[in-house]
């Protein structure tokens, strides 16, 4: 399943804040991603950025007037909201938030929003005193009750030279919420735990044993599960990737810390995906002081780490879906099937670590997906697409299980 902005009709409402200039960049990005972008500007928005800017960047004429004779031939005040796949209001001022919270229809944007029956995403941007005022907070509460998605503004220095909460959220976050709103919600109601990245096992304060995992596959799985409607908790080893928006992330270092964090979340989870590359061994003794060359032992005694996935397999709840990973250099299907059985998994994603396009740090991956009934070779694709293919399979498995006898127990796991 491919998700994205291509071909989607996005209505962008721009209101009167200095942050409007940032949204010009967002409109450009959406248009380049082949979304069909229509822009409505309020009168005060036009004082900050000219309509010509948004027209040039979106490739479409900007809508401004409720009683524009040309626009009203097309019934713009209804059609703009009705025909969109998604409405984004950014920046949203306190005045616009108040107007929408009270259902006013006194300008083109507020009227179009009242007529819309599609996801509405609001990005407030204002001085923090205005944002934190009970009136604004109450209005935001009302918008949430209507089912609108109101993002939390960022913190930092604002245009008024005051520090606080009120900055326009960043595009990286906003775009995830837009994609979520445009993606079929086949994981809605699922509670997903994803583990990602390597673990590190200290030899001394300066050195550790670890592996080449970048965390990219696990982070892609977390991000795509969120887009498909799941609540996601990520347990991550040390990686240099930003935490995906909307996802709760617990950072760990060692295998034993990862075990504690993952088992601690397993009762909550309806799906657990163990894409982390856990160190099988750790140094039997961690030296408190840095080991010196002259006195360093020439070999290191190792202790075995717990196999987290095997433990999860033993304590698996009825209806819970357990997905493992295996990075192999030979006999992919045989090794995958052995681990599937041994660790009591429902699905295992096996990939070869010998190719440059499927290795640890690569942006692409090629997976052999095994379950109890068979094997499917997925095509080489970027890790986000591969993650979506894994979720496609997981979603089918959950759906078919809920149609099997004993489905009450399976549903009970999802309460
Ligand atoms: N795994 C785990 N805990 C470990 C080792 C592995 O939870 N101590 C999980 C990994 O997250 C992965 C799966 O087990 O989902 C398979 O990992 P892999 O290293 O391929 O398997 P091992 O069982 O360690 O087998 P081997 O290293 O012998 O191939």
Short mmCIF file of C-alpha atoms and ligand atoms in Angstrom, two decimals:
data_model
loop_
_atom_site.label_atom_id
_atom_site.label_comp_id
_atom_site.label_asym_id
_atom_site.label_seq_id
_atom_site.Cartn_x
_atom_site.Cartn_y
_atom_site.Cartn_z
CA UNK A 1 0.00 0.00 0.00
CA UNK A 2 1.43 3.39 -0.97
CA UNK A 3 0.53 6.41 1.08
CA UNK A 4 1.40 9.99 0.43
CA UNK A 5 0.19 13.30 -0.79
CA UNK A 6 0.06 12.52 -4.53
CA UNK A 7 -3.36 13.29 -5.96
CA UNK A 8 -4.80 14.36 -2.59
CA UNK A 9 -6.86 17.56 -2.36
CA UNK A 10 -5.55 19.63 0.51
CA UNK A 11 -7.28 22.85 1.54
CA UNK A 12 -4.86 25.13 3.41
CA UNK A 13 -6.38 27.94 5.49
CA UNK A 14 -3.85 30.68 6.23
CA UNK A 15 -4.68 33.21 8.95
CA UNK A 16 -3.02 36.42 10.16
CA UNK A 17 0.21 35.53 11.94
CA UNK A 18 3.83 36.27 11.15
CA UNK A 19 4.29 32.48 10.88
CA UNK A 20 2.30 32.59 7.60
CA UNK A 21 5.61 32.86 5.72
CA UNK A 22 6.59 29.38 6.96
CA UNK A 23 3.37 27.92 5.61
CA UNK A 24 4.30 29.23 2.15
CA UNK A 25 7.14 26.69 2.27
CA UNK A 26 4.74 23.92 3.34
CA UNK A 27 2.43 24.71 0.42
CA UNK A 28 5.39 24.49 -1.93
CA UNK A 29 6.38 21.10 -0.44
CA UNK A 30 2.83 19.77 -0.76
CA UNK A 31 2.58 20.94 -4.38
CA UNK A 32 5.94 19.30 -5.19
CA UNK A 33 4.62 16.07 -3.60
CA UNK A 34 1.82 16.32 -6.21
CA UNK A 35 -0.97 17.26 -3.80
CA UNK A 36 -3.69 19.48 -5.28
CA UNK A 37 -3.43 22.45 -2.95
CA UNK A 38 -6.13 25.13 -2.61
CA UNK A 39 -5.38 28.07 -0.33
CA UNK A 40 -7.89 30.23 1.53
CA UNK A 41 -6.42 33.35 3.14
CA UNK A 42 -8.16 35.49 5.73
CA UNK A 43 -8.02 39.25 5.32
CA UNK A 44 -5.38 39.60 8.03
CA UNK A 45 -3.23 36.79 6.53
CA UNK A 46 -2.92 38.95 3.38
CA UNK A 47 -1.19 41.62 5.48
CA UNK A 48 1.68 39.23 6.23
CA UNK A 49 2.17 37.39 2.94
CA UNK A 50 0.70 38.31 -0.40
CA UNK A 51 -1.87 36.00 -2.04
CA UNK A 52 0.40 36.02 -5.09
CA UNK A 53 3.02 34.07 -3.11
CA UNK A 54 0.57 31.31 -2.25
CA UNK A 55 -0.90 31.32 -5.77
CA UNK A 56 2.54 30.88 -7.33
CA UNK A 57 3.57 28.14 -4.88
CA UNK A 58 0.31 26.17 -5.02
CA UNK A 59 -0.20 26.69 -8.75
CA UNK A 60 -3.79 27.73 -8.02
CA UNK A 61 -5.66 30.96 -7.53
CA UNK A 62 -5.98 31.92 -3.85
CA UNK A 63 -9.49 32.21 -2.36
CA UNK A 64 -10.15 35.21 -0.13
CA UNK A 65 -13.66 36.65 -0.30
CA UNK A 66 -16.87 35.09 0.95
CA UNK A 67 -18.83 37.12 -1.58
CA UNK A 68 -16.43 36.88 -4.49
CA UNK A 69 -18.81 36.76 -7.50
CA UNK A 70 -16.54 34.40 -9.51
CA UNK A 71 -16.03 32.06 -6.55
CA UNK A 72 -19.68 32.01 -5.61
CA UNK A 73 -20.67 30.83 -9.07
CA UNK A 74 -18.86 27.67 -7.97
CA UNK A 75 -20.32 27.93 -4.44
CA UNK A 76 -16.77 28.13 -3.07
CA UNK A 77 -17.91 28.62 0.53
CA UNK A 78 -19.33 25.07 0.46
CA UNK A 79 -17.31 23.41 -2.29
CA UNK A 80 -13.84 24.18 -0.89
CA UNK A 81 -14.37 22.21 2.31
CA UNK A 82 -16.72 19.63 0.82
CA UNK A 83 -14.41 18.60 -2.00
CA UNK A 84 -11.15 18.47 -0.03
CA UNK A 85 -9.58 15.28 1.34
CA UNK A 86 -8.10 17.24 4.22
CA UNK A 87 -8.18 20.75 5.70
CA UNK A 88 -5.04 22.25 7.26
CA UNK A 89 -5.32 25.54 9.10
CA UNK A 90 -1.87 27.02 9.61
CA UNK A 91 -0.95 29.28 11.20
CA UNK A 92 -4.18 29.35 13.24
CA UNK A 93 -4.55 32.56 15.23
CA UNK A 94 -6.45 32.91 18.51
CA UNK A 95 -9.16 34.77 16.56
CA UNK A 96 -9.63 32.00 14.01
CA UNK A 97 -9.61 29.34 16.75
CA UNK A 98 -12.32 31.30 18.61
CA UNK A 99 -14.33 31.71 15.42
CA UNK A 100 -14.19 27.99 14.62
CA UNK A 101 -14.89 26.96 18.24
CA UNK A 102 -18.11 28.96 18.10
CA UNK A 103 -19.18 27.79 14.68
CA UNK A 104 -19.12 31.27 13.18
CA UNK A 105 -19.44 31.53 9.44
CA UNK A 106 -18.45 35.12 8.86
CA UNK A 107 -15.59 34.65 6.41
CA UNK A 108 -14.69 32.23 3.64
CA UNK A 109 -12.41 30.03 5.78
CA UNK A 110 -14.81 29.57 8.71
CA UNK A 111 -17.67 28.83 6.31
CA UNK A 112 -15.60 26.30 4.35
CA UNK A 113 -14.62 24.55 7.61
CA UNK A 114 -18.26 24.27 8.70
CA UNK A 115 -19.09 22.62 5.38
CA UNK A 116 -16.14 20.19 5.55
CA UNK A 117 -16.62 16.56 6.63
CA UNK A 118 -12.99 15.57 6.29
CA UNK A 119 -10.07 15.54 8.77
CA UNK A 120 -9.26 19.07 9.99
CA UNK A 121 -5.79 19.76 11.35
CA UNK A 122 -5.10 22.99 13.18
CA UNK A 123 -1.65 24.41 13.90
CA UNK A 124 -1.96 27.25 16.44
CA UNK A 125 0.67 30.00 16.37
CA UNK A 126 0.51 32.98 18.71
CA UNK A 127 2.12 34.63 21.72
CA UNK A 128 2.24 32.17 24.65
CA UNK A 129 0.11 34.41 26.91
CA UNK A 130 -2.63 34.36 24.27
CA UNK A 131 -2.21 30.60 23.78
CA UNK A 132 -2.34 29.82 27.51
CA UNK A 133 -5.31 32.14 28.23
CA UNK A 134 -8.28 30.07 29.47
CA UNK A 135 -10.41 31.43 26.62
CA UNK A 136 -8.04 30.03 23.98
CA UNK A 137 -7.59 26.79 25.89
CA UNK A 138 -11.35 26.36 26.20
CA UNK A 139 -11.78 27.06 22.49
CA UNK A 140 -9.10 24.48 21.66
CA UNK A 141 -10.90 21.99 23.92
CA UNK A 142 -14.10 22.59 21.93
CA UNK A 143 -12.30 22.07 18.63
CA UNK A 144 -10.95 18.76 19.92
CA UNK A 145 -14.48 17.75 20.93
CA UNK A 146 -15.58 18.41 17.34
CA UNK A 147 -12.94 15.86 16.31
CA UNK A 148 -10.46 18.39 14.92
CA UNK A 149 -6.79 17.55 15.42
CA UNK A 150 -5.19 20.52 17.20
CA UNK A 151 -1.39 20.25 17.33
CA UNK A 152 0.56 21.58 20.30
CA UNK A 153 2.63 24.62 19.37
CA UNK A 154 6.37 24.54 19.81
CA UNK A 155 8.34 26.27 22.55
CA UNK A 156 11.05 28.86 22.17
CA UNK A 157 11.64 32.47 21.19
CA UNK A 158 8.65 34.04 19.44
CA UNK A 159 8.41 36.97 17.06
CA UNK A 160 7.42 39.21 20.02
CA UNK A 161 10.85 38.38 21.58
CA UNK A 162 9.24 36.42 24.40
CA UNK A 163 10.08 32.82 25.24
CA UNK A 164 7.20 30.38 25.62
CA UNK A 165 4.73 28.02 23.97
CA UNK A 166 3.18 29.35 20.81
CA UNK A 167 5.53 28.73 17.90
CA UNK A 168 4.08 27.16 14.77
CA UNK A 169 4.73 23.37 14.96
CA UNK A 170 7.51 22.12 12.68
CA UNK A 171 6.69 20.69 9.24
CA UNK A 172 8.25 17.31 10.17
CA UNK A 173 5.52 16.92 12.80
CA UNK A 174 2.68 18.48 10.81
CA UNK A 175 3.37 16.34 7.73
CA UNK A 176 3.09 13.14 9.84
CA UNK A 177 -0.36 14.18 11.06
CA UNK A 178 -1.39 15.07 7.50
CA UNK A 179 -0.21 11.68 6.25
CA UNK A 180 -2.04 9.95 9.10
CA UNK A 181 -5.23 11.78 8.13
CA UNK A 182 -4.83 10.64 4.51
CA UNK A 183 -3.93 7.00 5.26
CA UNK A 184 -6.53 4.23 5.67
CA UNK A 185 -6.68 3.52 9.42
CA UNK A 186 -6.33 -0.27 9.32
CA UNK A 187 -4.33 -0.31 12.59
CA UNK A 188 -6.78 1.91 14.48
CA UNK A 189 -7.24 0.57 18.01
CA UNK A 190 -3.97 -1.38 17.88
CA UNK A 191 -1.33 -0.71 20.53
CA UNK A 192 2.05 -1.30 18.99
CA UNK A 193 5.46 -1.69 20.66
CA UNK A 194 8.41 -1.47 18.28
CA UNK A 195 11.99 -2.05 19.37
CA UNK A 196 14.71 -0.54 17.20
CA UNK A 197 18.43 0.01 16.88
CA UNK A 198 21.37 -1.76 18.47
CA UNK A 199 22.15 -2.33 22.12
CA UNK A 200 25.51 -1.41 23.65
CA UNK A 201 27.31 -3.48 26.24
CA UNK A 202 30.03 -1.64 28.11
CA UNK A 203 33.56 -3.02 28.55
CA UNK A 204 34.73 0.03 30.45
CA UNK A 205 33.70 3.73 30.58
CA UNK A 206 35.15 4.29 27.08
CA UNK A 207 34.39 1.11 25.12
CA UNK A 208 31.46 -1.10 24.31
CA UNK A 209 30.35 -4.11 22.23
CA UNK A 210 27.58 -3.34 19.76
CA UNK A 211 26.53 -3.93 16.14
CA UNK A 212 25.91 -1.98 12.95
CA UNK A 213 22.14 -1.48 13.33
CA UNK A 214 21.07 2.08 12.39
CA UNK A 215 17.49 1.79 13.70
CA UNK A 216 16.09 2.92 10.33
CA UNK A 217 13.86 -0.14 9.82
CA UNK A 218 12.38 0.03 13.34
CA UNK A 219 11.79 3.78 13.13
CA UNK A 220 10.08 3.32 9.74
CA UNK A 221 7.84 0.64 11.30
CA UNK A 222 6.93 2.96 14.18
CA UNK A 223 6.22 5.91 11.87
CA UNK A 224 4.06 3.92 9.44
CA UNK A 225 2.10 2.22 12.25
CA UNK A 226 1.27 5.67 13.64
CA UNK A 227 0.11 6.81 10.19
CA UNK A 228 -2.14 3.75 9.94
CA UNK A 229 -3.89 4.67 13.19
CA UNK A 230 -2.01 2.72 15.87
CA UNK A 231 -0.86 4.04 19.22
CA UNK A 232 2.88 3.42 19.14
CA UNK A 233 5.55 3.05 21.80
CA UNK A 234 9.11 2.81 20.59
CA UNK A 235 11.89 1.21 22.65
CA UNK A 236 15.08 2.41 21.04
CA UNK A 237 18.74 1.64 21.44
CA UNK A 238 21.28 4.40 20.72
CA UNK A 239 20.71 5.73 17.17
CA UNK A 240 21.11 9.09 15.47
CA UNK A 241 17.54 9.42 14.23
CA UNK A 242 14.90 11.92 15.37
CA UNK A 243 11.97 10.47 17.35
CA UNK A 244 9.02 10.29 14.95
CA UNK A 245 6.17 12.69 15.86
CA UNK A 246 3.22 11.27 17.79
CA UNK A 247 5.28 8.40 19.17
CA UNK A 248 6.27 7.75 22.75
CA UNK A 249 9.93 6.75 22.83
CA UNK A 250 11.90 5.10 25.63
CA UNK A 251 15.66 5.15 25.05
CA UNK A 252 17.71 2.27 26.41
CA UNK A 253 21.35 1.27 26.09
CA UNK A 254 21.87 -2.36 27.09
CA UNK A 255 20.01 -5.57 26.23
CA UNK A 256 18.93 -5.88 29.84
CA UNK A 257 17.47 -2.37 29.79
CA UNK A 258 15.70 -3.18 26.52
CA UNK A 259 14.29 -6.34 28.10
CA UNK A 260 12.89 -4.41 31.06
CA UNK A 261 11.37 -1.67 28.88
CA UNK A 262 9.86 -4.13 26.39
CA UNK A 263 8.46 -6.63 28.89
CA UNK A 264 7.09 -3.68 30.87
CA UNK A 265 5.05 -2.68 27.81
CA UNK A 266 4.04 -6.14 26.66
CA UNK A 267 0.78 -6.33 28.63
CA UNK A 268 -0.31 -3.07 27.00
CA UNK A 269 0.61 -4.15 23.47
CA UNK A 270 -1.63 -5.85 20.94
CA UNK A 271 1.31 -6.07 18.51
CA UNK A 272 5.03 -6.27 19.34
CA UNK A 273 7.66 -5.91 16.62
CA UNK A 274 11.22 -6.74 17.65
CA UNK A 275 13.30 -5.15 14.97
CA UNK A 276 16.13 -4.23 17.36
CA UNK A 277 19.50 -5.90 16.86
CA UNK A 278 20.06 -7.06 20.43
CA UNK A 279 23.61 -7.98 21.46
CA UNK A 280 23.53 -11.68 22.26
CA UNK A 281 26.46 -11.28 24.66
CA UNK A 282 27.88 -8.70 27.03
CA UNK A 283 31.27 -8.53 28.74
CA UNK A 284 30.99 -10.66 31.86
CA UNK A 285 32.67 -7.89 33.88
CA UNK A 286 32.33 -4.17 33.27
CA UNK A 287 35.49 -2.35 34.35
CA UNK A 288 34.79 0.76 36.44
CA UNK A 289 38.01 2.43 35.23
CA UNK A 290 39.27 2.71 31.66
CA UNK A 291 41.32 -0.37 30.81
CA UNK A 292 44.97 0.51 30.01
CA UNK A 293 46.82 -0.95 27.04
CA UNK A 294 49.67 -2.35 29.10
CA UNK A 295 47.44 -4.24 31.52
CA UNK A 296 44.51 -5.07 29.19
CA UNK A 297 43.57 -8.76 28.99
CA UNK A 298 43.94 -10.17 25.46
CA UNK A 299 40.55 -11.86 25.56
CA UNK A 300 37.18 -10.85 27.01
CA UNK A 301 34.93 -13.20 28.90
CA UNK A 302 31.32 -12.92 27.75
CA UNK A 303 28.01 -13.50 29.50
CA UNK A 304 24.86 -14.32 27.55
CA UNK A 305 22.13 -11.69 27.36
CA UNK A 306 18.48 -12.63 27.82
CA UNK A 307 16.63 -13.44 24.59
CA UNK A 308 13.86 -10.86 24.85
CA UNK A 309 11.87 -12.14 21.90
CA UNK A 310 11.90 -15.72 23.20
CA UNK A 311 10.57 -14.46 26.55
CA UNK A 312 7.85 -12.49 24.78
CA UNK A 313 6.96 -15.65 22.82
CA UNK A 314 6.59 -17.62 26.05
CA UNK A 315 4.34 -15.06 27.71
CA UNK A 316 2.36 -14.14 24.56
CA UNK A 317 -1.26 -13.21 25.27
CA UNK A 318 -4.09 -14.68 23.24
CA UNK A 319 -4.64 -12.44 20.25
CA UNK A 320 -1.31 -10.64 20.58
CA UNK A 321 0.74 -10.55 17.38
CA UNK A 322 4.47 -11.12 17.82
CA UNK A 323 6.73 -10.14 14.95
CA UNK A 324 10.44 -10.93 14.92
CA UNK A 325 13.30 -9.98 12.66
CA UNK A 326 16.30 -11.99 11.58
CA UNK A 327 19.38 -10.61 9.90
CA UNK A 328 21.09 -13.52 8.16
CA UNK A 329 24.03 -14.07 5.86
CA UNK A 330 22.96 -17.56 4.61
CA UNK A 331 19.96 -19.96 4.53
CA UNK A 332 17.43 -17.17 5.02
CA UNK A 333 14.26 -19.28 4.90
CA UNK A 334 15.63 -22.12 7.07
CA UNK A 335 16.96 -19.76 9.74
CA UNK A 336 13.80 -17.65 9.64
CA UNK A 337 11.54 -20.67 10.07
CA UNK A 338 13.69 -22.04 12.89
CA UNK A 339 13.42 -18.75 14.81
CA UNK A 340 9.69 -18.43 14.06
CA UNK A 341 9.03 -21.83 15.68
CA UNK A 342 11.57 -21.57 18.48
CA UNK A 343 10.47 -18.13 19.66
CA UNK A 344 6.71 -18.74 19.12
CA UNK A 345 6.34 -15.88 16.61
CA UNK A 346 3.42 -15.12 14.30
CA UNK A 347 5.54 -13.45 11.65
CA UNK A 348 9.24 -13.03 10.98
CA UNK A 349 10.95 -10.63 8.59
CA UNK A 350 14.23 -12.09 7.37
CA UNK A 351 16.75 -9.99 5.53
CA UNK A 352 20.17 -10.66 4.12
CA UNK A 353 22.98 -8.60 5.60
CA UNK A 354 25.45 -9.41 2.86
CA UNK A 355 24.04 -7.04 0.22
CA UNK A 356 24.67 -3.28 0.23
CA UNK A 357 20.99 -2.58 -0.51
CA UNK A 358 19.66 -4.58 2.44
CA UNK A 359 22.36 -4.16 5.09
CA UNK A 360 22.09 -2.42 8.44
CA UNK A 361 22.66 1.18 7.44
CA UNK A 362 20.99 0.99 3.99
CA UNK A 363 17.91 3.08 3.24
CA UNK A 364 16.39 0.13 1.39
CA UNK A 365 15.58 -3.40 2.44
CA UNK A 366 14.37 -6.65 0.93
CA UNK A 367 12.49 -8.96 3.23
CA UNK A 368 11.48 -12.57 3.14
CA UNK A 369 8.30 -12.61 5.20
CA UNK A 370 7.46 -15.92 6.88
CA UNK A 371 4.45 -16.99 8.87
CA UNK A 372 3.15 -20.41 9.96
CA UNK A 373 1.62 -21.01 6.54
CA UNK A 374 4.16 -19.85 4.02
CA UNK A 375 6.78 -17.44 2.74
CA UNK A 376 6.55 -14.27 0.70
CA UNK A 377 9.53 -12.55 -0.92
CA UNK A 378 8.89 -8.80 -0.76
CA UNK A 379 10.46 -6.56 -3.41
CA UNK A 380 13.49 -4.35 -2.75
CA UNK A 381 12.10 -1.00 -1.59
CA UNK A 382 12.90 1.87 0.75
CA UNK A 383 12.50 0.99 4.41
CA UNK A 384 9.27 2.98 4.79
CA UNK A 385 7.66 1.06 1.92
CA UNK A 386 8.94 -2.23 3.35
CA UNK A 387 7.46 -1.27 6.73
CA UNK A 388 4.10 -0.65 5.05
CA UNK A 389 4.27 -4.06 3.37
CA UNK A 390 4.88 -5.71 6.76
CA UNK A 391 1.91 -3.80 8.22
CA UNK A 392 -0.24 -4.85 5.24
CA UNK A 393 0.39 -8.46 6.23
CA UNK A 394 -0.06 -7.83 9.96
CA UNK A 395 -3.37 -6.03 9.32
CA UNK A 396 -4.66 -8.97 7.28
CA UNK A 397 -3.62 -11.40 10.03
CA UNK A 398 -5.43 -9.40 12.71
CA UNK A 399 -8.54 -9.11 10.57
CA UNK A 400 -8.68 -12.80 9.70
CA UNK A 401 -8.08 -13.81 13.32
CA UNK A 402 -10.95 -11.65 14.51
CA UNK A 403 -13.18 -13.65 12.16
CA UNK A 404 -11.99 -17.04 13.55
CA UNK A 405 -13.71 -19.05 16.32
CA UNK A 406 -12.49 -17.82 19.72
CA UNK A 407 -12.50 -14.25 18.44
CA UNK A 408 -13.80 -12.95 21.81
CA UNK A 409 -10.42 -13.73 23.40
CA UNK A 410 -8.66 -12.04 20.50
CA UNK A 411 -10.86 -8.98 20.93
CA UNK A 412 -10.31 -9.06 24.71
CA UNK A 413 -6.60 -8.42 24.12
CA UNK A 414 -7.63 -5.25 22.27
CA UNK A 415 -9.88 -3.77 25.02
N1 LIG B 1 16.44 -10.99 19.88
C1 LIG B 1 16.08 -10.65 21.17
N2 LIG B 1 16.99 -10.82 22.19
C2 LIG B 1 18.21 -11.30 21.95
C3 LIG B 1 18.59 -11.64 20.63
C4 LIG B 1 17.67 -11.47 19.61
O1 LIG B 1 14.96 -10.21 21.40
N3 LIG B 1 19.05 -11.45 22.95
C5 LIG B 1 15.44 -10.83 18.81
C6 LIG B 1 15.79 -9.79 17.76
O2 LIG B 1 15.24 -8.52 18.11
C7 LIG B 1 15.14 -10.34 16.51
C8 LIG B 1 15.18 -11.85 16.72
O3 LIG B 1 15.37 -12.04 18.11
O4 LIG B 1 13.78 -9.98 16.39
C9 LIG B 1 16.24 -12.58 15.98
O5 LIG B 1 17.49 -12.04 16.28
P1 LIG B 1 18.80 -12.75 15.77
O6 LIG B 1 19.99 -12.06 16.35
O7 LIG B 1 18.71 -12.92 14.29
O8 LIG B 1 18.58 -14.19 16.40
P2 LIG B 1 19.28 -15.01 17.50
O9 LIG B 1 18.18 -15.75 18.19
O10 LIG B 1 20.16 -14.17 18.34
O11 LIG B 1 20.09 -16.06 16.64
P3 LIG B 1 21.56 -15.99 15.96
O12 LIG B 1 22.24 -14.76 16.47
O13 LIG B 1 22.15 -17.24 16.43
O14 LIG B 1 21.29 -15.98 14.50
#
